[in-house]
């Protein structure tokens, strides 16, 4: 049996105490330190060098199978880390405080360092999430500027906010004193310092006016304090919840400034674990550790809001008009110093706020610094010593936006989620439960009275954080239900409310920052590119139903591309079924996981497939956690029966089988139809003309399996066509052969001039003998009778190729027929081999046919007036428009004849196209005709005189003698094609 050949990243500021700064430093070191590469581990096919971090998540997933958890650096933000887990799946971790910095957007992350460094630009933050620069006291420098890069395909642009003193401001800046992340301008007014402080994660800053003397409290210049805010192009400043925001034209918030507050120094400044303190933004709570009073209020400090109004200023700036609480400034009991504190910070993808029942409309807990309490704060509780200013309930909220769970993740794909709160203090060691509750979103205007709606309780904890009961630490809360909820809703935001027991001080706890971790693992993708590869059909795509592939191979290869949406490695599972019996005939689970996007393949073992029949194969992917993707289904049919020998038919009978047709002009065009001969599954063909080396494949007609092949015109002589069909399985038919062709046009006269002696040159023109390609055919030869009389002193001399020819060296030399041989008013062809003894500027006629006045045609040499410039003589074929004197129509060569060199000349009169043509063959020893010239000729006329060699009729007498040799003269009563001329010139046509 034969076979066919083969969102931007958003951040938010918060003021810090020493405790918060220490925690963030530890987090930065943990997240950013990269251990040295572990030893190379040899795999089955290659070696893997393990590292803790790589660029893409796909790279990380590929390494994690061998190396353990691997961080994908390309997914970093200042607050979040994405990790490919060793066991499969992806974990996203995010903190409410930034853990790394890349302020200039060059993709190189570094630990956060809020220290101020003196540069030519001012006092710059060493490494912050935003670029923050404070004034060094220079007059031309704004008080503070914060800048950040936006995300864009072209690399982003800088958007910035500058805070400056107004023109004519009473505040006088000198040279600041720098300490760590703070620059203090002493005595900007009598008894007043101005402190510029960077927040703990380098995302913002706060200017704090410190009123140190009683006289400063009554300074009228502090009744209203003004600053100017300038923003980069396109941004605008808008008032929000007692503070302001800086947004772009689409409303995206780039910077925020919470409602400003002021506080005095009534509270204790020493560490008192049983006491209470007021957190930044002026809400009550107990002391976890003594903090910097300039950064935030301390326990017992009196806190009041600062009024804020905005109005346009010059040059597109916005003026901030801050009005301190007059009652606090005038209160004789107020404790110095008094602090006035507006902040500016960049917007973060994580938000936090704290609200208290004693201040139901206050929004000053937004983006609280340090820690904040939950539960009930009772000034009458034991051990509190009246540190709570009043009795109030407190609750915290933490919001995470832009959670990068991919679209399409469902609840079933989320395998874990933990919300971790860092506890800094608790009232005692026997506390009530702290609840983590799923809530509606929060915003800068959230207060106790405008709390978001509270949903289901996700988790409870009873941890305590006093030194004697475990100390400060993270408490993890399982919030899987919340993460799964937003997955099913295709959401990207989670908000948690944290509340304690609000019936007793015993449940009071304080928490600082929080972390959220979500683990997801989607099922592998359905297979793609499913295909079957076998001998005969090579590769066939996955199809079911009528278009299924048909193969002849009993051990085909099944292949496909398997991928995982989380870039996990996957393994393949194959099943082969016989639909006719409903039985699975084979399945396979090849060992070894491959990277997502790899090609998986397996060969069907021998003995599983029958010689003929239809099969279904199924394939699915499994990831490293055992999740299975949706299976793909394909079908194929096995067929090992070859097609029947095809049929070949000449369309419209142009070329009958085993027949040479006679034509007088150009061989006609034709079409051949290949038929499948009752074989129903033929889908392609191979064929060739005049060679058994078949080419293809050529697609068969989808309706009847046939193929129609054109055969061009102008292909004379005998031909053979070979064809074979191929079915869908790759089985091939026997070769069919079809013989056809055209006979060579009958010569009207053929004078080989091999007579060697005498006065007669015989006419050898006969009907062409059959071609040897058609053995057994016998066609009779028909004799022609147009002998030439050899006259004058013409002698028989050496011809071309060792035979004899006629040699002309006297004007009277000639050879002529008794009468005309050609109808010169119809199409004809005349040819001869000629050789000149020399080239002169005269007419030399080799072959012609006489009229009464002029020859009807002439073939020979023309003088220079008919030739290209600079040529003495040229070969030509010419015909006059009538039997009279006058200039003829000529077709000439563009190169001069070479004396002593044989040249084959062919003149063609094509009456159908109305032109004459001259072909020259052998001028460069290449015996192939070249069409050197053609000319329109529309007035042919019949001549009645002799066909003549060596002379031509002109002005009613014989003249224009040829000088040289002539051999093998032929005339045809048709316009020969170039192919036929080639046969004559090359010697294939000998009769």
Short mmCIF file of N, CA, C and O in Angstrom, two decimals, residues 915-973:
data_model
loop_
_atom_site.label_atom_id
_atom_site.label_comp_id
_atom_site.label_asym_id
_atom_site.label_seq_id
_atom_site.Cartn_x
_atom_site.Cartn_y
_atom_site.Cartn_z
N UNK A 915 0.92 40.79 -39.04
CA UNK A 915 2.28 41.23 -38.83
C UNK A 915 3.25 40.23 -39.43
O UNK A 915 2.90 39.09 -39.73
N UNK A 916 4.50 40.69 -39.59
CA UNK A 916 5.59 39.81 -39.98
C UNK A 916 6.60 39.80 -38.85
O UNK A 916 6.74 40.78 -38.10
N UNK A 917 7.34 38.65 -38.70
CA UNK A 917 8.29 38.51 -37.62
C UNK A 917 9.57 37.88 -38.16
O UNK A 917 9.53 37.04 -39.07
N UNK A 918 10.68 38.26 -37.57
CA UNK A 918 11.98 37.68 -37.91
C UNK A 918 12.56 37.03 -36.67
O UNK A 918 12.70 37.68 -35.62
N UNK A 919 12.93 35.74 -36.80
CA UNK A 919 13.61 35.01 -35.73
C UNK A 919 15.02 34.66 -36.19
O UNK A 919 15.23 34.26 -37.35
N UNK A 920 15.99 34.81 -35.32
CA UNK A 920 17.37 34.42 -35.61
C UNK A 920 17.81 33.40 -34.58
O UNK A 920 17.57 33.57 -33.37
N UNK A 921 18.48 32.37 -35.06
CA UNK A 921 18.87 31.27 -34.19
C UNK A 921 20.33 30.95 -34.45
O UNK A 921 20.75 30.84 -35.62
N UNK A 922 21.13 30.80 -33.40
CA UNK A 922 22.49 30.31 -33.56
C UNK A 922 23.53 31.36 -33.74
O UNK A 922 24.70 31.02 -33.98
N UNK A 923 23.21 32.62 -33.55
CA UNK A 923 24.23 33.65 -33.76
C UNK A 923 25.31 33.58 -32.69
O UNK A 923 26.43 34.01 -32.90
N UNK A 924 24.94 33.10 -31.52
CA UNK A 924 25.92 32.95 -30.43
C UNK A 924 26.11 31.47 -30.10
O UNK A 924 26.39 31.11 -28.96
N UNK A 925 25.96 30.64 -31.12
CA UNK A 925 26.08 29.18 -31.00
C UNK A 925 25.03 28.58 -30.08
O UNK A 925 25.10 27.42 -29.74
N UNK A 926 24.06 29.40 -29.67
CA UNK A 926 22.95 28.88 -28.88
C UNK A 926 21.79 28.66 -29.84
O UNK A 926 21.22 29.62 -30.36
N UNK A 927 21.46 27.41 -30.11
CA UNK A 927 20.48 27.12 -31.14
C UNK A 927 19.06 27.18 -30.58
O UNK A 927 18.39 26.18 -30.41
N UNK A 928 18.67 28.39 -30.29
CA UNK A 928 17.32 28.66 -29.80
C UNK A 928 16.87 29.96 -30.44
O UNK A 928 17.63 30.94 -30.49
N UNK A 929 15.69 30.03 -31.00
CA UNK A 929 15.28 31.21 -31.76
C UNK A 929 15.08 32.43 -30.87
O UNK A 929 14.62 32.32 -29.73
N UNK A 930 15.43 33.59 -31.41
CA UNK A 930 15.21 34.85 -30.74
C UNK A 930 14.42 35.75 -31.68
O UNK A 930 14.82 35.97 -32.83
N UNK A 931 13.28 36.23 -31.21
CA UNK A 931 12.49 37.17 -32.01
C UNK A 931 13.20 38.51 -31.98
O UNK A 931 13.25 39.18 -30.96
N UNK A 932 13.76 38.87 -33.15
CA UNK A 932 14.55 40.11 -33.18
C UNK A 932 13.73 41.32 -33.58
O UNK A 932 14.10 42.45 -33.27
N UNK A 933 12.60 41.10 -34.33
CA UNK A 933 11.83 42.26 -34.74
C UNK A 933 10.48 41.77 -35.25
O UNK A 933 10.32 40.60 -35.66
N UNK A 934 9.48 42.63 -35.18
CA UNK A 934 8.21 42.38 -35.83
C UNK A 934 7.69 43.70 -36.39
O UNK A 934 8.13 44.78 -35.99
N UNK A 935 6.78 43.60 -37.37
CA UNK A 935 6.24 44.81 -37.99
C UNK A 935 4.83 44.52 -38.48
O UNK A 935 4.51 43.40 -38.90
N UNK A 936 3.97 45.52 -38.38
CA UNK A 936 2.60 45.37 -38.87
C UNK A 936 2.61 45.24 -40.41
O UNK A 936 3.30 45.98 -41.12
N UNK A 937 1.82 44.29 -40.90
CA UNK A 937 1.71 44.09 -42.36
C UNK A 937 0.29 43.65 -42.65
O UNK A 937 -0.09 42.52 -42.35
N UNK A 938 -0.48 44.54 -43.26
CA UNK A 938 -1.91 44.31 -43.40
C UNK A 938 -2.36 44.13 -44.85
O UNK A 938 -3.55 43.94 -45.10
N UNK A 939 -1.42 44.21 -45.81
CA UNK A 939 -1.85 44.14 -47.24
C UNK A 939 -1.09 43.04 -47.99
O UNK A 939 -0.35 43.32 -48.95
N UNK A 940 -1.22 41.81 -47.57
CA UNK A 940 -0.54 40.74 -48.32
C UNK A 940 -1.22 40.53 -49.70
O UNK A 940 -2.39 40.85 -49.89
N UNK A 941 -0.47 39.95 -50.60
CA UNK A 941 -1.02 39.68 -51.93
C UNK A 941 -0.44 38.36 -52.43
O UNK A 941 0.66 37.96 -52.07
N UNK A 942 -1.18 37.66 -53.26
CA UNK A 942 -0.71 36.36 -53.74
C UNK A 942 0.27 36.51 -54.92
O UNK A 942 0.02 37.26 -55.86
N UNK A 943 1.37 35.84 -54.81
CA UNK A 943 2.33 35.84 -55.92
C UNK A 943 2.17 34.54 -56.72
O UNK A 943 1.85 33.50 -56.16
N UNK A 944 2.45 34.63 -58.00
CA UNK A 944 2.28 33.46 -58.87
C UNK A 944 3.59 32.96 -59.43
O UNK A 944 3.64 32.07 -60.28
N UNK A 945 4.71 33.54 -58.94
CA UNK A 945 6.00 33.15 -59.49
C UNK A 945 6.65 32.05 -58.69
O UNK A 945 6.10 31.47 -57.75
N UNK A 946 7.87 31.75 -59.09
CA UNK A 946 8.63 30.64 -58.51
C UNK A 946 9.14 31.01 -57.12
O UNK A 946 9.40 32.17 -56.79
N UNK A 947 9.30 29.93 -56.32
CA UNK A 947 10.05 30.08 -55.08
C UNK A 947 11.52 29.99 -55.47
O UNK A 947 11.92 29.09 -56.22
N UNK A 948 12.35 30.93 -55.00
CA UNK A 948 13.69 31.04 -55.52
C UNK A 948 14.70 31.15 -54.38
O UNK A 948 14.44 31.81 -53.37
N UNK A 949 15.86 30.45 -54.54
CA UNK A 949 16.96 30.53 -53.60
C UNK A 949 18.13 31.21 -54.29
O UNK A 949 18.51 30.84 -55.41
N UNK A 950 18.71 32.24 -53.65
CA UNK A 950 19.90 32.89 -54.19
C UNK A 950 19.65 34.16 -54.95
O UNK A 950 20.61 34.89 -55.27
N UNK A 951 18.39 34.46 -55.32
CA UNK A 951 18.07 35.69 -56.03
C UNK A 951 16.70 36.19 -55.59
O UNK A 951 15.90 35.44 -55.01
N UNK A 952 16.39 37.47 -55.98
CA UNK A 952 15.09 38.03 -55.71
C UNK A 952 14.62 38.90 -56.84
O UNK A 952 15.42 39.51 -57.55
N UNK A 953 13.30 38.93 -57.05
CA UNK A 953 12.71 39.74 -58.11
C UNK A 953 12.63 41.19 -57.63
O UNK A 953 12.08 41.47 -56.55
N UNK A 954 13.11 42.14 -58.47
CA UNK A 954 13.03 43.57 -58.18
C UNK A 954 12.98 44.33 -59.48
O UNK A 954 13.74 44.05 -60.41
N UNK A 955 12.01 45.22 -59.58
CA UNK A 955 11.77 46.00 -60.82
C UNK A 955 11.68 45.08 -62.03
O UNK A 955 12.29 45.30 -63.07
N UNK A 956 10.93 44.00 -61.83
CA UNK A 956 10.58 43.03 -62.89
C UNK A 956 11.79 42.26 -63.43
O UNK A 956 11.74 41.71 -64.54
N UNK A 957 12.87 42.22 -62.68
CA UNK A 957 13.98 41.38 -63.12
C UNK A 957 14.66 40.77 -61.90
O UNK A 957 14.55 41.27 -60.77
N UNK A 958 15.37 39.66 -62.15
CA UNK A 958 16.04 38.95 -61.08
C UNK A 958 17.35 39.65 -60.74
O UNK A 958 18.17 39.92 -61.63
N UNK A 959 17.54 39.94 -59.48
CA UNK A 959 18.77 40.59 -59.03
C UNK A 959 18.95 40.28 -57.54
O UNK A 959 18.46 39.27 -57.05
N UNK A 960 19.64 41.10 -56.80
CA UNK A 960 19.89 40.93 -55.36
C UNK A 960 20.53 39.57 -55.06
O UNK A 960 20.07 38.80 -54.22
N UNK A 961 21.62 39.20 -55.76
CA UNK A 961 22.21 37.88 -55.59
C UNK A 961 22.78 37.69 -54.19
O UNK A 961 23.30 38.63 -53.58
N UNK A 962 22.66 36.45 -53.72
CA UNK A 962 23.21 36.08 -52.40
C UNK A 962 24.67 35.70 -52.59
O UNK A 962 25.04 35.09 -53.60
N UNK A 963 25.52 36.00 -51.61
CA UNK A 963 26.94 35.65 -51.66
C UNK A 963 27.26 34.80 -50.45
O UNK A 963 27.37 35.31 -49.34
N UNK A 964 27.36 33.48 -50.67
CA UNK A 964 27.64 32.58 -49.56
C UNK A 964 26.91 31.27 -49.72
O UNK A 964 26.53 30.89 -50.83
N UNK A 965 26.64 30.59 -48.60
CA UNK A 965 26.04 29.26 -48.61
C UNK A 965 24.64 29.30 -48.03
O UNK A 965 24.35 30.09 -47.12
N UNK A 966 23.76 28.39 -48.54
CA UNK A 966 22.39 28.24 -48.04
C UNK A 966 22.15 26.74 -47.86
O UNK A 966 22.54 25.93 -48.71
N UNK A 967 21.44 26.38 -46.74
CA UNK A 967 21.17 24.97 -46.47
C UNK A 967 19.83 24.84 -45.77
O UNK A 967 19.35 25.78 -45.09
N UNK A 968 19.22 23.67 -45.96
CA UNK A 968 17.99 23.27 -45.25
C UNK A 968 16.92 24.37 -45.32
O UNK A 968 16.55 24.99 -44.33
N UNK A 969 16.39 24.60 -46.51
CA UNK A 969 15.35 25.60 -46.73
C UNK A 969 13.99 24.95 -46.52
O UNK A 969 13.72 23.86 -47.04
N UNK A 970 13.10 25.65 -45.77
CA UNK A 970 11.77 25.11 -45.48
C UNK A 970 10.74 26.22 -45.61
O UNK A 970 11.00 27.37 -45.25
N UNK A 971 9.55 25.81 -46.09
CA UNK A 971 8.41 26.72 -46.08
C UNK A 971 7.19 25.97 -45.57
O UNK A 971 7.03 24.78 -45.82
N UNK A 972 6.34 26.68 -44.77
CA UNK A 972 5.13 26.10 -44.18
C UNK A 972 3.95 27.02 -44.48
O UNK A 972 4.09 28.26 -44.43
N UNK A 973 2.85 26.41 -44.73
CA UNK A 973 1.64 27.19 -45.00
C UNK A 973 0.93 27.56 -43.71
O UNK A 973 -0.29 27.43 -43.58
#
